């Protein structure tokens, strides 16, 4: 595609564009490099590197609160020979979804795209849907926290919701592979940052709303408004909404006359061969209603639901004979932690252990709340690190333990490996140990360094 066609404007030294890249290290000859201002990096700092790698053209952010005019002048100064077209674009990050959609020939128009948003349950619902569509004989693409690709062949993902260019690139890949359905997690960050503006969603799913990401959104009202944006996307047809959730009730009221709204709530928990917990049955009902929206017969829906298994790091059991049961779960919000602990409490004969920490550079207000939740639901608590990032591990732990009314049932061990070792080696056979917060993650972030670490591997090591 010509740059002039992509930008819908005359371009001096017009060029053919081979692909779009937002990472200068990935630029190949003939690519368009998009230099926008991110959270921690300014793409305009990497224009020269992109051109050295063969970029045929550059789009750069013209206006930004981060030294925009100086940066823009620098970009132009770096292109002294004027051979490479360098196009300034105001609010580039907001327009990137439209640009990428155009370049990849609007791939979502050729797919049934289902977006899942909510504080907790997004990953489970997305993976359940992918399993269900696969069982029903359809190719299903998946974009989620724990992997992207054609189900079940997934590659590791960087974000819950990919950037606008990578998103459209993935959708184009799914369309070219004759995929019929795509299911994706849609985060509040992804919605706020316009990453999905030009994805043609057919169905939106809302799981629940509870405290998370207030370091970014500021308050629950803003957080809720961000989630709601999924239901305001043009041409949306179906809305599957948790009617037990207070914010879900608001969404139903607002959109019941505009969309095909399918509300769900758990009336009775039925026995399932692979899943436990009321929250998982809420997720199952979301999946059932999505399948109903696509008019699958009831008997096929029921058969598909019985096949569903939890994704990695979601109530993942590690069971070894004559050892306590260990469960690894991604629960990293007060609501999710409470629900997982309550679920395990129902099946625990001995003591219920909870090993958890709170992420650094994230919402500080939830730390004492999670301590209170664990104190109310667990018998023994081990407080540890969970991606402290650039914050002091000691300060994070102090903020967590400030939420305990008593310290008698809690132990502090900042080293996560030692915390898991302590729990596994001190728990009795009839106890259950929940290791919460990381789930599928296989890393620990300390400072700005990302090191390999797996709760599952550590638990298995000490169980054996």
Tab-separated table of C-alpha atoms in Angstrom:
chain	number	residue	atom	x	y	z
A	1	UNK	CA	0.000	0.000	0.000
A	2	UNK	CA	1.239	3.472	-0.854
A	3	UNK	CA	1.841	5.852	2.059
A	4	UNK	CA	-0.408	8.447	0.383
A	5	UNK	CA	-3.233	5.901	0.195
A	6	UNK	CA	-2.775	4.937	3.844
A	7	UNK	CA	-2.743	8.538	5.056
A	8	UNK	CA	-5.312	9.733	2.474
A	9	UNK	CA	-3.184	12.747	1.572
A	10	UNK	CA	-0.575	13.685	-1.062
A	11	UNK	CA	2.943	12.672	-0.012
A	12	UNK	CA	6.161	14.111	-1.438
A	13	UNK	CA	8.457	11.172	-2.328
A	14	UNK	CA	5.549	8.762	-1.932
A	15	UNK	CA	6.638	5.212	-1.065
A	16	UNK	CA	5.230	1.698	-0.924
A	17	UNK	CA	4.780	0.409	2.647
A	18	UNK	CA	5.605	-3.234	3.374
A	19	UNK	CA	4.484	-3.350	7.021
A	20	UNK	CA	3.965	-1.171	10.107
A	21	UNK	CA	6.232	-1.295	13.153
A	22	UNK	CA	6.151	0.528	16.493
A	23	UNK	CA	9.448	-0.999	17.688
A	24	UNK	CA	12.481	0.368	15.826
A	25	UNK	CA	14.373	-2.892	16.449
A	26	UNK	CA	11.810	-4.810	14.380
A	27	UNK	CA	11.872	-2.457	11.397
A	28	UNK	CA	12.783	-4.068	8.066
A	29	UNK	CA	13.416	-2.489	4.691
A	30	UNK	CA	10.233	-0.897	3.371
A	31	UNK	CA	8.418	-0.690	6.723
A	32	UNK	CA	6.585	2.312	8.133
A	33	UNK	CA	7.881	3.267	11.584
A	34	UNK	CA	5.336	4.834	13.937
A	35	UNK	CA	6.962	7.024	16.591
A	36	UNK	CA	4.445	7.828	19.298
A	37	UNK	CA	4.867	8.750	22.955
A	38	UNK	CA	4.333	5.772	25.246
A	39	UNK	CA	4.146	5.389	29.009
A	40	UNK	CA	7.884	4.931	29.514
A	41	UNK	CA	9.422	5.376	26.040
A	42	UNK	CA	9.218	8.093	23.382
A	43	UNK	CA	9.265	6.533	19.919
A	44	UNK	CA	10.669	9.735	18.457
A	45	UNK	CA	13.964	8.931	20.164
A	46	UNK	CA	14.327	5.894	17.891
A	47	UNK	CA	13.628	7.384	14.475
A	48	UNK	CA	17.288	7.254	13.395
A	49	UNK	CA	17.562	3.604	14.387
A	50	UNK	CA	14.402	2.795	12.422
A	51	UNK	CA	15.763	4.531	9.317
A	52	UNK	CA	19.101	2.766	9.691
A	53	UNK	CA	17.149	-0.499	9.718
A	54	UNK	CA	15.461	0.372	6.444
A	55	UNK	CA	12.290	2.290	7.320
A	56	UNK	CA	10.682	3.658	4.145
A	57	UNK	CA	8.706	6.323	6.036
A	58	UNK	CA	8.025	7.650	9.524
A	59	UNK	CA	4.886	8.867	11.246
A	60	UNK	CA	5.673	10.821	14.390
A	61	UNK	CA	3.700	12.434	17.193
A	62	UNK	CA	3.425	16.142	16.498
A	63	UNK	CA	1.863	17.222	19.779
A	64	UNK	CA	2.513	15.746	23.188
A	65	UNK	CA	2.878	17.007	26.721
A	66	UNK	CA	6.371	15.470	26.812
A	67	UNK	CA	8.595	18.180	25.276
A	68	UNK	CA	6.649	17.870	22.050
A	69	UNK	CA	7.970	20.829	20.089
A	70	UNK	CA	11.604	20.098	20.883
A	71	UNK	CA	11.081	16.435	20.004
A	72	UNK	CA	9.370	17.283	16.721
A	73	UNK	CA	12.221	19.594	15.704
A	74	UNK	CA	14.698	16.867	16.593
A	75	UNK	CA	12.880	14.360	14.388
A	76	UNK	CA	13.065	16.726	11.409
A	77	UNK	CA	16.721	17.544	12.121
A	78	UNK	CA	17.579	13.842	11.992
A	79	UNK	CA	16.161	13.582	8.477
A	80	UNK	CA	18.412	16.178	6.893
A	81	UNK	CA	18.586	14.457	3.520
A	82	UNK	CA	14.775	14.524	3.214
A	83	UNK	CA	14.728	11.191	1.366
A	84	UNK	CA	12.574	9.405	3.940
A	85	UNK	CA	9.064	10.893	4.243
A	86	UNK	CA	8.495	12.021	7.824
A	87	UNK	CA	4.839	12.833	8.503
A	88	UNK	CA	3.760	14.663	11.677
A	89	UNK	CA	0.441	13.398	13.063
A	90	UNK	CA	-1.407	15.090	15.889
A	91	UNK	CA	-2.714	12.627	18.510
A	92	UNK	CA	-0.976	9.811	16.661
A	93	UNK	CA	-1.577	7.217	19.363
A	94	UNK	CA	-5.343	7.791	19.178
A	95	UNK	CA	-5.346	7.504	15.390
A	96	UNK	CA	-3.128	4.434	15.225
A	97	UNK	CA	-5.972	1.918	15.390
A	98	UNK	CA	-7.593	3.485	12.293
A	99	UNK	CA	-4.270	3.628	10.418
A	100	UNK	CA	-3.437	0.008	11.218
A	101	UNK	CA	-6.951	-1.193	10.393
A	102	UNK	CA	-6.734	0.490	7.000
A	103	UNK	CA	-3.300	-0.953	6.243
A	104	UNK	CA	-4.367	-4.512	7.098
A	105	UNK	CA	-7.611	-4.114	5.087
A	106	UNK	CA	-10.006	-3.919	8.057
A	107	UNK	CA	-9.562	-7.555	9.168
A	108	UNK	CA	-12.178	-7.500	11.934
A	109	UNK	CA	-14.888	-7.030	9.283
A	110	UNK	CA	-14.164	-10.615	8.182
A	111	UNK	CA	-14.372	-12.099	11.684
A	112	UNK	CA	-16.854	-12.625	14.516
A	113	UNK	CA	-14.991	-10.660	17.216
A	114	UNK	CA	-15.958	-11.087	20.865
A	115	UNK	CA	-14.465	-8.777	23.495
A	116	UNK	CA	-14.422	-9.622	27.201
A	117	UNK	CA	-13.920	-6.917	29.821
A	118	UNK	CA	-14.161	-6.815	33.617
A	119	UNK	CA	-11.852	-6.807	36.620
A	120	UNK	CA	-11.706	-10.566	37.113
A	121	UNK	CA	-12.569	-13.524	34.912
A	122	UNK	CA	-11.509	-12.133	31.523
A	123	UNK	CA	-8.848	-14.757	30.884
A	124	UNK	CA	-11.046	-17.661	31.976
A	125	UNK	CA	-14.005	-16.542	29.850
A	126	UNK	CA	-11.816	-15.983	26.784
A	127	UNK	CA	-10.159	-19.392	27.116
A	128	UNK	CA	-13.474	-21.128	27.826
A	129	UNK	CA	-14.929	-19.542	24.682
A	130	UNK	CA	-11.945	-20.627	22.591
A	131	UNK	CA	-12.306	-24.181	23.907
A	132	UNK	CA	-16.047	-24.149	23.207
A	133	UNK	CA	-15.719	-22.877	19.627
A	134	UNK	CA	-12.978	-25.424	18.992
A	135	UNK	CA	-15.176	-28.222	20.381
A	136	UNK	CA	-18.015	-27.024	18.125
A	137	UNK	CA	-15.745	-27.327	15.094
A	138	UNK	CA	-14.740	-23.708	14.455
A	139	UNK	CA	-11.330	-22.096	14.174
A	140	UNK	CA	-10.887	-19.566	16.961
A	141	UNK	CA	-8.257	-16.879	17.391
A	142	UNK	CA	-7.411	-15.744	20.889
A	143	UNK	CA	-5.791	-12.603	22.301
A	144	UNK	CA	-5.303	-12.842	26.051
A	145	UNK	CA	-3.067	-12.334	29.052
A	146	UNK	CA	-1.628	-15.829	28.792
A	147	UNK	CA	-1.208	-16.109	25.051
A	148	UNK	CA	-2.123	-15.087	21.509
A	149	UNK	CA	-2.738	-17.210	18.433
A	150	UNK	CA	-5.021	-19.804	16.893
A	151	UNK	CA	-6.326	-21.899	19.754
A	152	UNK	CA	-4.701	-24.046	21.130
A	153	UNK	CA	-1.363	-22.963	19.566
A	154	UNK	CA	-0.561	-19.809	21.523
A	155	UNK	CA	2.528	-17.654	21.886
A	156	UNK	CA	3.337	-15.507	24.910
A	157	UNK	CA	1.655	-12.097	24.970
A	158	UNK	CA	3.126	-8.836	26.280
A	159	UNK	CA	-0.105	-7.199	27.442
A	160	UNK	CA	-3.680	-8.101	28.337
A	161	UNK	CA	-4.731	-6.061	25.284
A	162	UNK	CA	-2.146	-5.689	22.527
A	163	UNK	CA	-1.146	-2.332	21.038
A	164	UNK	CA	-3.246	-1.025	18.139
A	165	UNK	CA	-0.838	-2.119	15.388
A	166	UNK	CA	-0.124	-5.569	16.814
A	167	UNK	CA	-3.851	-6.037	17.389
A	168	UNK	CA	-4.752	-5.364	13.744
A	169	UNK	CA	-1.788	-7.458	12.577
A	170	UNK	CA	-3.023	-10.420	14.640
A	171	UNK	CA	-6.583	-9.976	13.377
A	172	UNK	CA	-5.296	-9.949	9.787
A	173	UNK	CA	-3.422	-13.193	10.490
A	174	UNK	CA	-6.615	-14.774	11.845
A	175	UNK	CA	-8.631	-13.626	8.823
A	176	UNK	CA	-6.030	-14.985	6.387
A	177	UNK	CA	-6.107	-18.324	8.217
A	178	UNK	CA	-9.886	-18.572	7.622
A	179	UNK	CA	-10.612	-18.184	11.303
A	180	UNK	CA	-14.316	-17.695	12.052
A	181	UNK	CA	-14.263	-16.429	15.651
A	182	UNK	CA	-11.858	-14.279	17.652
A	183	UNK	CA	-12.111	-13.862	21.413
A	184	UNK	CA	-10.041	-11.255	23.205
A	185	UNK	CA	-9.528	-9.725	26.599
A	186	UNK	CA	-10.197	-5.991	26.518
A	187	UNK	CA	-8.564	-4.151	29.401
A	188	UNK	CA	-9.524	-0.748	30.750
A	189	UNK	CA	-6.061	0.487	29.686
A	190	UNK	CA	-6.631	-0.810	26.153
A	191	UNK	CA	-9.966	1.002	25.946
A	192	UNK	CA	-8.649	4.260	27.431
A	193	UNK	CA	-5.608	4.239	25.141
A	194	UNK	CA	-7.689	3.704	21.969
A	195	UNK	CA	-6.031	0.377	21.121
A	196	UNK	CA	-9.316	-1.210	20.020
A	197	UNK	CA	-11.118	1.802	18.547
A	198	UNK	CA	-11.242	0.284	15.051
A	199	UNK	CA	-11.902	-3.316	15.985
A	200	UNK	CA	-15.388	-4.259	14.799
A	201	UNK	CA	-16.686	-6.058	17.893
A	202	UNK	CA	-19.833	-8.068	17.401
A	203	UNK	CA	-20.281	-9.137	21.026
A	204	UNK	CA	-19.140	-7.557	24.311
A	205	UNK	CA	-18.969	-9.479	27.592
A	206	UNK	CA	-18.831	-7.874	31.056
A	207	UNK	CA	-17.730	-10.127	33.944
A	208	UNK	CA	-17.579	-7.845	37.011
A	209	UNK	CA	-16.137	-4.628	38.424
A	210	UNK	CA	-14.114	-4.394	41.626
A	211	UNK	CA	-11.095	-2.447	42.817
A	212	UNK	CA	-8.040	-2.552	40.530
A	213	UNK	CA	-5.850	-0.191	38.491
A	214	UNK	CA	-6.774	2.859	40.566
A	215	UNK	CA	-3.141	3.958	40.242
A	216	UNK	CA	-4.064	4.601	36.589
A	217	UNK	CA	-7.766	5.533	36.671
A	218	UNK	CA	-7.810	7.431	39.968
A	219	UNK	CA	-11.216	6.239	41.173
A	220	UNK	CA	-13.852	3.584	40.570
A	221	UNK	CA	-16.061	5.945	38.534
A	222	UNK	CA	-13.310	6.480	35.960
A	223	UNK	CA	-12.485	2.773	35.998
A	224	UNK	CA	-16.116	1.889	35.290
A	225	UNK	CA	-16.364	4.478	32.510
A	226	UNK	CA	-13.308	2.952	30.857
A	227	UNK	CA	-14.880	-0.521	30.909
A	228	UNK	CA	-18.151	0.841	29.543
A	229	UNK	CA	-16.426	2.078	26.381
A	230	UNK	CA	-16.521	-1.476	25.020
A	231	UNK	CA	-20.323	-1.241	24.937
A	232	UNK	CA	-20.219	2.075	23.070
A	233	UNK	CA	-18.234	0.798	20.082
A	234	UNK	CA	-20.015	1.250	16.749
A	235	UNK	CA	-21.925	-1.694	15.258
A	236	UNK	CA	-21.854	-3.779	18.453
A	237	UNK	CA	-24.769	-6.249	18.379
A	238	UNK	CA	-24.711	-8.388	21.539
A	239	UNK	CA	-23.995	-7.553	25.173
A	240	UNK	CA	-23.508	-10.413	27.665
A	241	UNK	CA	-23.568	-8.870	31.145
A	242	UNK	CA	-23.239	-10.151	34.706
A	243	UNK	CA	-26.567	-9.177	36.281
A	244	UNK	CA	-25.305	-9.918	39.811
A	245	UNK	CA	-22.700	-7.167	39.598
A	246	UNK	CA	-23.787	-3.643	40.594
A	247	UNK	CA	-22.072	-2.040	37.612
A	248	UNK	CA	-23.453	-4.804	35.419
A	249	UNK	CA	-26.964	-3.769	36.466
A	250	UNK	CA	-26.200	-0.203	35.359
A	251	UNK	CA	-24.964	-1.450	31.981
A	252	UNK	CA	-28.088	-3.574	31.473
A	253	UNK	CA	-30.308	-0.591	32.249
A	254	UNK	CA	-28.404	1.682	29.852
A	255	UNK	CA	-28.077	-0.680	26.882
A	256	UNK	CA	-31.091	-3.022	27.007
A	257	UNK	CA	-32.920	-0.955	24.368
A	258	UNK	CA	-29.853	-0.453	22.150
A	259	UNK	CA	-28.266	-3.911	22.039
A	260	UNK	CA	-29.247	-7.552	22.223
A	261	UNK	CA	-28.565	-7.797	25.971
A	262	UNK	CA	-28.188	-11.265	27.486
A	263	UNK	CA	-27.921	-10.889	31.281
A	264	UNK	CA	-26.685	-13.775	33.428
A	265	UNK	CA	-26.542	-14.618	37.126
A	266	UNK	CA	-25.752	-17.781	39.081
A	267	UNK	CA	-28.989	-19.294	40.360
A	268	UNK	CA	-27.562	-22.631	41.349
A	269	UNK	CA	-24.061	-24.093	41.224
A	270	UNK	CA	-24.073	-27.363	39.347
A	271	UNK	CA	-21.368	-29.989	39.507
A	272	UNK	CA	-18.784	-29.681	36.734
A	273	UNK	CA	-16.133	-32.304	35.875
A	274	UNK	CA	-13.263	-29.790	35.736
A	275	UNK	CA	-14.303	-26.544	37.444
A	276	UNK	CA	-15.074	-25.420	40.994
A	277	UNK	CA	-16.267	-22.173	42.581
A	278	UNK	CA	-19.215	-19.845	42.093
A	279	UNK	CA	-17.068	-17.389	40.116
A	280	UNK	CA	-16.229	-20.115	37.603
A	281	UNK	CA	-19.915	-20.866	37.157
A	282	UNK	CA	-20.471	-17.176	36.543
A	283	UNK	CA	-17.806	-17.430	33.831
A	284	UNK	CA	-19.535	-20.515	32.407
A	285	UNK	CA	-22.831	-18.650	32.175
A	286	UNK	CA	-21.107	-15.838	30.284
A	287	UNK	CA	-19.816	-18.414	27.795
A	288	UNK	CA	-23.245	-20.042	27.519
A	289	UNK	CA	-24.893	-16.716	26.726
A	290	UNK	CA	-22.301	-15.873	24.065
A	291	UNK	CA	-22.986	-19.220	22.381
A	292	UNK	CA	-26.719	-18.518	22.612
A	293	UNK	CA	-26.149	-15.158	20.927
A	294	UNK	CA	-24.701	-17.074	17.965
A	295	UNK	CA	-27.700	-19.429	17.907
A	296	UNK	CA	-25.950	-22.695	18.694
A	297	UNK	CA	-28.414	-25.471	19.686
A	298	UNK	CA	-28.843	-25.987	23.434
A	299	UNK	CA	-27.610	-29.596	23.353
A	300	UNK	CA	-24.383	-28.567	21.614
A	301	UNK	CA	-23.866	-25.711	24.075
A	302	UNK	CA	-24.302	-28.047	27.044
A	303	UNK	CA	-21.898	-30.593	25.553
A	304	UNK	CA	-19.286	-27.882	24.951
A	305	UNK	CA	-19.612	-26.487	28.494
A	306	UNK	CA	-18.871	-29.900	30.000
A	307	UNK	CA	-15.534	-30.035	28.133
A	308	UNK	CA	-14.156	-26.765	29.510
A	309	UNK	CA	-11.006	-26.737	31.621
A	310	UNK	CA	-9.349	-23.831	33.464
A	311	UNK	CA	-6.466	-22.029	31.753
A	312	UNK	CA	-2.958	-22.088	33.221
A	313	UNK	CA	-2.607	-20.244	36.523
A	314	UNK	CA	-6.335	-20.124	37.238
A	315	UNK	CA	-7.119	-22.404	40.196
A	316	UNK	CA	-4.307	-24.604	38.885
A	317	UNK	CA	-3.957	-27.608	41.163
A	318	UNK	CA	-0.583	-29.178	41.982
A	319	UNK	CA	-1.351	-32.479	43.627
A	320	UNK	CA	1.268	-35.011	44.755
A	321	UNK	CA	0.484	-38.110	46.807
A	322	UNK	CA	0.949	-37.717	50.568
A	323	UNK	CA	1.557	-33.966	50.211
A	324	UNK	CA	-0.717	-30.962	50.822
A	325	UNK	CA	-2.667	-29.677	47.828
A	326	UNK	CA	-1.161	-26.532	46.284
A	327	UNK	CA	-3.304	-24.224	44.149
A	328	UNK	CA	-1.756	-21.479	42.000
A	329	UNK	CA	-4.040	-18.621	40.990
A	330	UNK	CA	-3.690	-15.218	39.339
A	331	UNK	CA	-5.888	-13.545	41.994
A	332	UNK	CA	-4.287	-10.139	42.564
A	333	UNK	CA	-7.282	-8.006	43.554
A	334	UNK	CA	-9.204	-8.050	46.853
A	335	UNK	CA	-12.336	-9.415	45.168
A	336	UNK	CA	-10.531	-12.180	43.274
A	337	UNK	CA	-8.519	-13.213	46.336
A	338	UNK	CA	-11.657	-13.395	48.461
A	339	UNK	CA	-13.519	-15.524	45.909
A	340	UNK	CA	-10.666	-17.985	45.434
A	341	UNK	CA	-10.121	-18.357	49.186
A	342	UNK	CA	-13.845	-18.878	49.784
A	343	UNK	CA	-13.939	-21.524	47.057
A	344	UNK	CA	-10.985	-23.407	48.557
A	345	UNK	CA	-12.403	-23.022	52.062
A	346	UNK	CA	-15.417	-25.093	51.012
A	347	UNK	CA	-13.238	-28.094	50.144
A	348	UNK	CA	-10.467	-27.668	52.743
A	349	UNK	CA	-10.431	-30.224	55.572
A	350	UNK	CA	-7.327	-28.865	57.331
A	351	UNK	CA	-5.883	-25.368	57.393
A	352	UNK	CA	-6.103	-22.982	54.456
A	353	UNK	CA	-2.819	-21.235	53.688
A	354	UNK	CA	-2.490	-18.061	51.614
A	355	UNK	CA	0.820	-16.947	50.122
A	356	UNK	CA	0.516	-13.547	48.451
A	357	UNK	CA	2.072	-10.135	47.854
A	358	UNK	CA	1.157	-6.959	45.977
A	359	UNK	CA	2.738	-5.490	42.849
A	360	UNK	CA	4.961	-2.435	43.064
A	361	UNK	CA	4.191	0.772	41.139
A	362	UNK	CA	0.520	-0.194	41.236
A	363	UNK	CA	-2.570	0.681	43.328
A	364	UNK	CA	-1.333	1.058	46.919
A	365	UNK	CA	-4.820	1.321	48.380
A	366	UNK	CA	-5.658	-2.334	47.777
A	367	UNK	CA	-2.711	-3.662	49.812
A	368	UNK	CA	-4.235	-3.459	53.326
A	369	UNK	CA	-7.599	-4.557	51.888
A	370	UNK	CA	-6.031	-7.768	50.569
A	371	UNK	CA	-4.477	-8.361	53.993
A	372	UNK	CA	-7.910	-8.057	55.611
A	373	UNK	CA	-9.434	-10.430	53.044
A	374	UNK	CA	-6.737	-13.054	53.630
A	375	UNK	CA	-7.096	-12.702	57.404
A	376	UNK	CA	-10.859	-13.234	57.175
A	377	UNK	CA	-10.679	-16.279	54.902
A	378	UNK	CA	-7.336	-18.060	55.497
A	379	UNK	CA	-5.903	-19.791	58.582
A	380	UNK	CA	-2.235	-19.062	57.861
A	381	UNK	CA	-0.916	-16.175	55.752
A	382	UNK	CA	2.555	-15.770	54.261
A	383	UNK	CA	3.189	-12.248	52.961
A	384	UNK	CA	5.856	-12.007	50.276
A	385	UNK	CA	7.023	-10.148	47.172
A	386	UNK	CA	5.054	-10.034	43.914
A	387	UNK	CA	6.824	-7.925	41.285
A	388	UNK	CA	7.960	-5.092	43.593
A	389	UNK	CA	9.332	-3.265	40.530
A	390	UNK	CA	10.883	0.076	41.503
A	391	UNK	CA	9.172	0.309	44.899
A	392	UNK	CA	10.754	-0.795	48.149
A	393	UNK	CA	9.748	-4.378	48.924
A	394	UNK	CA	9.826	-3.549	52.626
A	395	UNK	CA	7.445	-0.611	52.212
A	396	UNK	CA	4.993	-2.653	50.139
A	397	UNK	CA	4.932	-5.384	52.792
A	398	UNK	CA	4.497	-2.802	55.571
A	399	UNK	CA	1.455	-1.413	53.726
A	400	UNK	CA	0.022	-4.927	53.363
A	401	UNK	CA	0.477	-5.938	57.017
A	402	UNK	CA	-1.065	-2.652	58.176
A	403	UNK	CA	-4.376	-4.236	57.163
A	404	UNK	CA	-4.117	-7.116	59.646
A	405	UNK	CA	-5.991	-6.739	62.927
A	406	UNK	CA	-3.574	-9.270	64.452
A	407	UNK	CA	-0.211	-10.640	63.342
A	408	UNK	CA	-0.592	-14.023	65.060
A	409	UNK	CA	-1.537	-15.990	61.934
A	410	UNK	CA	0.772	-14.207	59.479
A	411	UNK	CA	4.399	-14.664	58.511
A	412	UNK	CA	6.495	-12.238	56.460
A	413	UNK	CA	9.041	-13.664	54.022
A	414	UNK	CA	9.964	-11.202	51.235
A	415	UNK	CA	11.798	-13.839	49.178
A	416	UNK	CA	8.958	-15.484	47.231
A	417	UNK	CA	10.831	-18.755	46.722
A	418	UNK	CA	11.452	-19.042	50.465
A	419	UNK	CA	7.832	-18.078	51.194
A	420	UNK	CA	6.583	-20.945	48.999
A	421	UNK	CA	9.148	-23.293	50.545
A	422	UNK	CA	7.961	-22.369	54.044
A	423	UNK	CA	4.307	-22.967	53.233
A	424	UNK	CA	4.874	-26.286	51.441
A	425	UNK	CA	7.219	-27.680	54.087
A	426	UNK	CA	5.129	-26.574	57.086
A	427	UNK	CA	1.611	-27.408	55.859
A	428	UNK	CA	-0.023	-30.678	56.911
A	429	UNK	CA	-1.322	-33.299	54.505
A	430	UNK	CA	-4.953	-32.136	54.814
A	431	UNK	CA	-4.093	-28.449	54.343
A	432	UNK	CA	-4.522	-26.470	51.131
A	433	UNK	CA	-1.978	-23.838	50.082
A	434	UNK	CA	-3.080	-21.010	47.791
A	435	UNK	CA	-0.206	-19.220	46.069
A	436	UNK	CA	-1.886	-16.094	44.733
A	437	UNK	CA	-1.026	-13.207	42.449
A	438	UNK	CA	1.176	-14.492	39.644
A	439	UNK	CA	-0.733	-17.426	38.199
A	440	UNK	CA	0.670	-18.170	34.729
A	441	UNK	CA	3.445	-15.571	35.005
A	442	UNK	CA	6.953	-16.970	34.821
A	443	UNK	CA	8.878	-13.938	36.014
A	444	UNK	CA	9.547	-11.658	38.958
A	445	UNK	CA	10.232	-7.950	38.345
A	446	UNK	CA	12.666	-6.420	40.839
A	447	UNK	CA	13.706	-2.877	40.036
A	448	UNK	CA	13.569	-2.820	36.242
A	449	UNK	CA	15.012	-6.306	35.891
A	450	UNK	CA	12.776	-9.206	34.858
A	451	UNK	CA	13.996	-12.574	36.165
A	452	UNK	CA	12.592	-16.040	35.582
A	453	UNK	CA	10.333	-17.183	38.397
A	454	UNK	CA	7.423	-19.611	38.430
A	455	UNK	CA	5.104	-20.288	41.362
A	456	UNK	CA	4.250	-23.648	39.793
A	457	UNK	CA	7.903	-24.688	39.455
A	458	UNK	CA	8.736	-23.580	43.003
A	459	UNK	CA	5.757	-25.447	44.464
A	460	UNK	CA	6.639	-28.637	42.574
A	461	UNK	CA	10.257	-28.401	43.687
A	462	UNK	CA	9.362	-28.361	47.381
A	463	UNK	CA	6.513	-30.855	47.071
A	464	UNK	CA	9.016	-33.296	45.589
